[in-house]
Short mmCIF file of C-alpha atoms in Angstrom, two decimals:
data_model
loop_
_atom_site.label_atom_id
_atom_site.label_comp_id
_atom_site.label_asym_id
_atom_site.label_seq_id
_atom_site.Cartn_x
_atom_site.Cartn_y
_atom_site.Cartn_z
CA UNK A 1 76.22 25.77 59.70
CA UNK A 2 73.93 24.59 62.46
CA UNK A 3 71.41 22.28 60.75
CA UNK A 4 69.86 19.35 62.57
CA UNK A 5 69.34 15.71 61.63
CA UNK A 6 65.59 16.41 61.59
CA UNK A 7 66.09 19.19 59.03
CA UNK A 8 68.15 16.85 56.84
CA UNK A 9 65.36 14.25 56.94
CA UNK A 10 62.72 16.84 56.07
CA UNK A 11 64.73 18.32 53.21
CA UNK A 12 65.48 14.87 51.78
CA UNK A 13 61.79 13.91 51.91
CA UNK A 14 60.80 17.16 50.14
CA UNK A 15 63.34 16.38 47.42
CA UNK A 16 62.08 12.80 47.05
CA UNK A 17 58.40 13.78 46.87
CA UNK A 18 58.89 17.20 45.17
CA UNK A 19 56.11 18.43 47.43
CA UNK A 20 55.90 19.94 50.90
CA UNK A 21 52.39 18.52 51.28
CA UNK A 22 53.40 14.96 50.37
CA UNK A 23 56.52 15.22 52.53
CA UNK A 24 54.43 16.26 55.52
CA UNK A 25 52.05 13.32 54.97
CA UNK A 26 54.85 10.77 54.74
CA UNK A 27 56.64 12.21 57.78
CA UNK A 28 53.38 12.47 59.78
CA UNK A 29 54.00 16.19 60.35
CA UNK A 30 51.86 19.23 59.68
CA UNK A 31 52.54 21.15 56.50
CA UNK A 32 53.49 24.37 58.41
CA UNK A 33 56.02 22.40 60.50
CA UNK A 34 57.68 21.05 57.35
CA UNK A 35 57.67 24.50 55.70
CA UNK A 36 59.30 26.13 58.73
CA UNK A 37 62.04 23.51 59.05
CA UNK A 38 62.67 23.63 55.29
CA UNK A 39 63.07 27.41 55.44
CA UNK A 40 65.37 27.23 58.47
CA UNK A 41 67.53 24.69 56.66
CA UNK A 42 67.68 26.64 53.40
CA UNK A 43 68.53 29.89 55.20
CA UNK A 44 71.89 28.39 56.18
CA UNK A 45 73.04 28.33 52.55
CA UNK A 46 73.96 31.25 50.29
CA UNK A 47 72.88 29.27 47.22
CA UNK A 48 69.17 28.35 46.76
CA UNK A 49 68.30 24.70 47.32
CA UNK A 50 64.79 24.98 45.88
CA UNK A 51 62.72 27.35 43.83
CA UNK A 52 58.96 27.70 43.53
CA UNK A 53 57.35 28.29 40.12
CA UNK A 54 53.62 28.71 40.34
CA UNK A 55 52.63 26.22 43.03
CA UNK A 56 55.29 23.63 42.22
CA UNK A 57 58.58 23.29 44.06
CA UNK A 58 61.72 22.54 42.02
CA UNK A 59 65.06 21.34 43.36
CA UNK A 60 68.11 23.23 42.12
CA UNK A 61 71.26 21.40 41.02
CA UNK A 62 72.93 22.53 44.24
CA UNK A 63 69.91 21.28 46.19
CA UNK A 64 70.22 17.86 44.57
CA UNK A 65 73.86 17.64 45.67
CA UNK A 66 72.92 18.62 49.22
CA UNK A 67 70.11 16.01 49.19
CA UNK A 68 72.59 13.32 48.17
CA UNK A 69 74.89 14.34 51.02
CA UNK A 70 71.94 14.41 53.43
CA UNK A 71 70.95 10.88 52.42
CA UNK A 72 74.50 9.64 53.07
CA UNK A 73 74.53 11.28 56.50
CA UNK A 74 71.15 9.79 57.44
CA UNK A 75 72.26 6.33 56.28
CA UNK A 76 75.39 6.60 58.41
CA UNK A 77 73.32 7.57 61.43
CA UNK A 78 71.10 4.52 60.86
CA UNK A 79 74.22 2.36 60.59
CA UNK A 80 75.51 3.69 63.90
CA UNK A 81 72.17 2.98 65.56
CA UNK A 82 72.08 -0.54 64.11
CA UNK A 83 75.63 -1.28 65.26
CA UNK A 84 74.87 0.00 68.77
CA UNK A 85 71.75 -2.14 69.11
CA UNK A 86 73.44 -5.17 67.55
CA UNK A 87 76.29 -4.83 70.03
CA UNK A 88 73.68 -5.02 72.79
CA UNK A 89 72.27 -8.20 71.24
CA UNK A 90 69.13 -6.51 69.88
CA UNK A 91 67.46 -7.39 66.56
CA UNK A 92 68.31 -4.76 63.93
CA UNK A 93 67.75 -4.21 60.23
CA UNK A 94 64.96 -3.44 57.77
CA UNK A 95 61.62 -5.16 57.25
CA UNK A 96 60.23 -4.46 53.78
CA UNK A 97 56.59 -5.23 53.00
CA UNK A 98 54.46 -4.36 49.98
CA UNK A 99 50.73 -4.15 50.68
CA UNK A 100 47.72 -3.93 48.36
CA UNK A 101 45.78 -0.73 49.03
CA UNK A 102 42.94 -2.20 51.11
CA UNK A 103 45.53 -4.10 53.14
CA UNK A 104 46.41 -0.85 54.91
CA UNK A 105 43.42 -1.59 57.16
CA UNK A 106 44.93 -4.98 58.04
CA UNK A 107 48.73 -4.96 58.06
CA UNK A 108 49.42 -2.41 60.82
CA UNK A 109 47.71 -4.62 63.41
CA UNK A 110 50.03 -7.50 62.52
CA UNK A 111 53.09 -5.24 62.85
CA UNK A 112 52.42 -3.15 65.94
CA UNK A 113 53.60 -5.47 68.73
CA UNK A 114 56.57 -6.73 66.72
CA UNK A 115 57.80 -3.19 66.08
CA UNK A 116 57.33 -2.23 69.74
CA UNK A 117 59.30 -5.27 70.85
CA UNK A 118 62.12 -4.72 68.36
CA UNK A 119 62.93 -1.00 68.35
CA UNK A 120 66.02 -1.58 66.20
CA UNK A 121 63.93 -2.75 63.25
CA UNK A 122 63.14 -0.18 60.57
CA UNK A 123 59.85 -0.75 58.74
CA UNK A 124 59.40 0.07 55.06
CA UNK A 125 55.76 -0.59 54.07
CA UNK A 126 54.69 0.35 50.56
CA UNK A 127 50.92 0.55 49.97
CA UNK A 128 50.05 0.28 46.28
CA UNK A 129 47.95 -1.67 43.75
CA UNK A 130 48.11 -5.42 43.24
CA UNK A 131 50.20 -5.35 40.06
CA UNK A 132 52.95 -3.27 41.68
CA UNK A 133 52.86 -5.41 44.81
CA UNK A 134 53.46 -8.56 42.78
CA UNK A 135 56.12 -6.81 40.71
CA UNK A 136 58.07 -5.85 43.83
CA UNK A 137 57.79 -9.44 45.02
CA UNK A 138 58.98 -10.79 41.66
CA UNK A 139 61.93 -8.35 41.65
CA UNK A 140 62.84 -9.47 45.17
CA UNK A 141 62.84 -5.89 46.48
CA UNK A 142 60.62 -6.75 49.47
CA UNK A 143 60.61 -9.44 52.13
CA UNK A 144 56.86 -10.03 52.05
CA UNK A 145 53.66 -8.96 50.30
CA UNK A 146 50.12 -8.82 51.65
CA UNK A 147 47.40 -9.88 49.19
CA UNK A 148 43.82 -11.11 49.28
CA UNK A 149 44.11 -13.00 45.97
CA UNK A 150 47.06 -15.36 45.56
CA UNK A 151 49.12 -14.93 42.38
CA UNK A 152 48.99 -17.78 39.89
CA UNK A 153 52.21 -17.02 38.01
CA UNK A 154 54.64 -16.91 40.93
CA UNK A 155 56.07 -19.73 43.03
CA UNK A 156 55.31 -18.56 46.55
CA UNK A 157 54.90 -19.60 50.15
CA UNK A 158 52.22 -18.08 52.34
CA UNK A 159 50.92 -17.52 55.83
CA UNK A 160 47.18 -16.88 56.12
CA UNK A 161 46.31 -14.02 58.46
CA UNK A 162 42.64 -13.07 58.25
CA UNK A 163 39.43 -13.77 56.36
CA UNK A 164 38.41 -11.05 53.91
CA UNK A 165 34.66 -10.53 53.38
CA UNK A 166 33.20 -8.32 50.66
CA UNK A 167 29.62 -6.99 50.65
CA UNK A 168 27.46 -4.78 48.46
CA UNK A 169 27.53 -1.39 50.20
CA UNK A 170 25.77 1.96 49.76
CA UNK A 171 24.93 5.13 51.65
CA UNK A 172 22.52 4.75 54.56
CA UNK A 173 20.56 7.70 53.16
CA UNK A 174 19.58 5.77 50.05
CA UNK A 175 16.33 3.80 50.02
CA UNK A 176 16.98 0.30 48.74
CA UNK A 177 13.86 -1.32 47.37
CA UNK A 178 13.59 -5.07 47.64
CA UNK A 179 13.78 -6.74 44.25
CA UNK A 180 12.98 -10.24 43.19
CA UNK A 181 16.44 -11.34 42.14
CA UNK A 182 20.13 -10.58 42.52
CA UNK A 183 20.42 -9.94 38.77
CA UNK A 184 17.75 -7.24 38.92
CA UNK A 185 19.53 -5.50 41.77
CA UNK A 186 22.84 -5.29 39.94
CA UNK A 187 21.27 -4.43 36.59
CA UNK A 188 19.57 -1.38 38.10
CA UNK A 189 22.03 -0.12 40.70
CA UNK A 190 24.80 2.28 39.58
CA UNK A 191 28.05 0.57 40.59
CA UNK A 192 31.44 2.06 41.41
CA UNK A 193 34.50 0.04 40.40
CA UNK A 194 38.12 0.16 41.50
CA UNK A 195 40.76 0.64 38.81
CA UNK A 196 42.09 -2.19 36.63
CA UNK A 197 44.74 -4.11 38.52
CA UNK A 198 42.91 -3.85 41.83
CA UNK A 199 42.36 -7.10 43.71
CA UNK A 200 38.93 -5.87 44.81
CA UNK A 201 37.94 -5.23 41.20
CA UNK A 202 39.21 -8.65 40.17
CA UNK A 203 37.05 -10.23 42.89
CA UNK A 204 34.00 -8.20 41.80
CA UNK A 205 34.39 -9.12 38.12
CA UNK A 206 34.80 -12.81 38.94
CA UNK A 207 31.60 -12.66 41.02
CA UNK A 208 29.67 -11.09 38.15
CA UNK A 209 31.05 -13.60 35.64
CA UNK A 210 30.37 -16.62 37.88
CA UNK A 211 26.78 -15.49 38.45
CA UNK A 212 26.16 -14.32 34.86
CA UNK A 213 25.30 -10.80 36.08
CA UNK A 214 25.22 -7.68 33.90
CA UNK A 215 25.96 -4.39 35.66
CA UNK A 216 25.46 -0.71 34.95
CA UNK A 217 29.01 0.64 35.25
CA UNK A 218 28.89 4.13 36.68
CA UNK A 219 32.34 5.14 37.84
CA UNK A 220 35.95 3.92 38.15
CA UNK A 221 38.12 5.16 41.03
CA UNK A 222 41.73 4.47 41.92
CA UNK A 223 41.57 3.90 45.68
CA UNK A 224 39.41 2.26 48.30
CA UNK A 225 39.13 5.59 50.12
CA UNK A 226 37.86 7.34 46.98
CA UNK A 227 35.21 4.66 46.53
CA UNK A 228 34.14 5.00 50.15
CA UNK A 229 33.79 8.78 49.92
CA UNK A 230 31.72 8.41 46.75
CA UNK A 231 29.41 5.95 48.49
CA UNK A 232 29.02 8.35 51.41
CA UNK A 233 28.07 11.08 48.93
CA UNK A 234 25.38 8.83 47.45
CA UNK A 235 26.97 8.47 44.01
CA UNK A 236 26.34 4.76 43.78
CA UNK A 237 27.08 1.34 45.24
CA UNK A 238 30.09 -0.94 45.31
CA UNK A 239 31.26 -4.33 46.50
CA UNK A 240 33.73 -3.48 49.23
CA UNK A 241 35.89 -5.30 51.78
CA UNK A 242 34.27 -5.16 55.20
CA UNK A 243 37.63 -4.39 56.79
CA UNK A 244 37.74 -0.88 55.29
CA UNK A 245 34.30 0.35 56.35
CA UNK A 246 34.13 -0.51 60.06
CA UNK A 247 33.61 3.05 61.32
CA UNK A 248 31.12 3.96 58.60
CA UNK A 249 28.99 0.92 59.40
CA UNK A 250 29.10 1.52 63.13
CA UNK A 251 28.21 5.19 62.61
CA UNK A 252 25.37 4.11 60.27
CA UNK A 253 26.76 6.18 57.40
CA UNK A 254 26.94 3.15 55.12
CA UNK A 255 24.70 0.11 54.91
CA UNK A 256 25.22 -3.45 53.74
CA UNK A 257 22.67 -4.39 51.08
CA UNK A 258 21.59 -8.01 51.63
CA UNK A 259 22.37 -10.28 48.69
CA UNK A 260 22.08 -14.03 49.17
CA UNK A 261 25.25 -14.69 47.13
CA UNK A 262 27.29 -12.34 49.32
CA UNK A 263 29.62 -11.96 51.10
CA UNK A 264 32.46 -12.98 48.83
CA UNK A 265 35.11 -14.57 51.03
CA UNK A 266 38.84 -14.50 50.36
CA UNK A 267 41.84 -14.58 52.69
CA UNK A 268 44.43 -11.97 53.58
CA UNK A 269 47.75 -13.78 53.20
CA UNK A 270 51.34 -12.76 53.72
CA UNK A 271 53.34 -14.21 50.82
CA UNK A 272 56.99 -14.48 49.86
CA UNK A 273 58.98 -16.08 47.06
CA UNK A 274 59.52 -19.80 47.55
CA UNK A 275 63.12 -20.51 48.48
CA UNK A 276 63.82 -16.90 49.46
CA UNK A 277 66.64 -16.60 51.97
CA UNK A 278 65.16 -14.75 54.93
CA UNK A 279 67.09 -12.10 56.81
CA UNK A 280 67.31 -12.27 60.59
CA UNK A 281 64.56 -9.63 60.77
CA UNK A 282 62.17 -11.24 58.28
CA UNK A 283 62.69 -14.69 59.84
CA UNK A 284 61.97 -13.27 63.29
CA UNK A 285 58.83 -11.59 61.97
CA UNK A 286 57.55 -14.85 60.50
CA UNK A 287 58.06 -16.60 63.82
CA UNK A 288 56.23 -13.79 65.56
CA UNK A 289 53.24 -14.12 63.22
CA UNK A 290 53.08 -17.90 63.55
CA UNK A 291 52.75 -17.49 67.31
CA UNK A 292 50.59 -14.37 67.51
CA UNK A 293 48.25 -14.32 64.48
CA UNK A 294 45.30 -15.95 66.24
CA UNK A 295 45.67 -13.61 69.22
CA UNK A 296 45.75 -10.56 66.93
CA UNK A 297 42.66 -11.72 65.03
CA UNK A 298 40.75 -12.38 68.25
CA UNK A 299 41.67 -9.05 69.84
CA UNK A 300 41.47 -6.73 66.82
CA UNK A 301 39.07 -8.24 64.29
CA UNK A 302 36.31 -10.06 66.15
CA UNK A 303 33.98 -7.14 65.34
CA UNK A 304 33.79 -8.42 61.76
CA UNK A 305 31.96 -11.54 62.95
CA UNK A 306 28.92 -9.35 63.62
CA UNK A 307 28.34 -9.00 59.86
#
């Protein structure tokens, strides 16, 4: 046996995702690189670890046992690394954050310098929909959550990070005729919605209700990226967070359609359960944000003031 720690990590990720493609995405590797390392690892065993039926990969019972052993080995390696750094007086441990899907355009900028400064901290950031984010917070499985709409049923504390602005957006190739009223615009334009449970959708629906606007519902999509690609293809229009369409606006692929009632303004906030006992890592991260948030906003997000 001559397998490497990297091969153990790759095999474990393939088992967890049941997909070479998904494993490569989560490991930030190319699919061929994952396939090669998976094959090299499996070749060291006389008993198959996986089997492919059609296009789907299945894990054998023996493979599941090896995956469990691999996970134990990887955890022990992490423990050794943590102990070594802790002995040197370095900050070590895990930082667990759950982020609503559009927040993926925001959160990395508020993590980058902290992670560079504290190399012994392991980041676990889950990007999902609002309901699951709040569920993970309620179950106390994360340190923090990033949301643009504060929950009303949970007792929380918060730290505001960045203003969130939402505009009506469509393809630059579409000719938008000026109409006499906001109601006419929304009654005639085909709109694309996010899925139920999305914070963006909740914001859109509140806007329509507050302004007594009827809309022609055209399509429902489950991610901000899917909505953006549909807009680029000219399938319709949507109210979208400015933060997720920076490049498309600058490249003049998408256009903001002027509506006097827009933008809708909310706030990106980092939240946590009130009274939660912070770990050394999460407490250090909060202190970092309290000192650096304004600097991060000024250096990374001033472009949004142009809109």
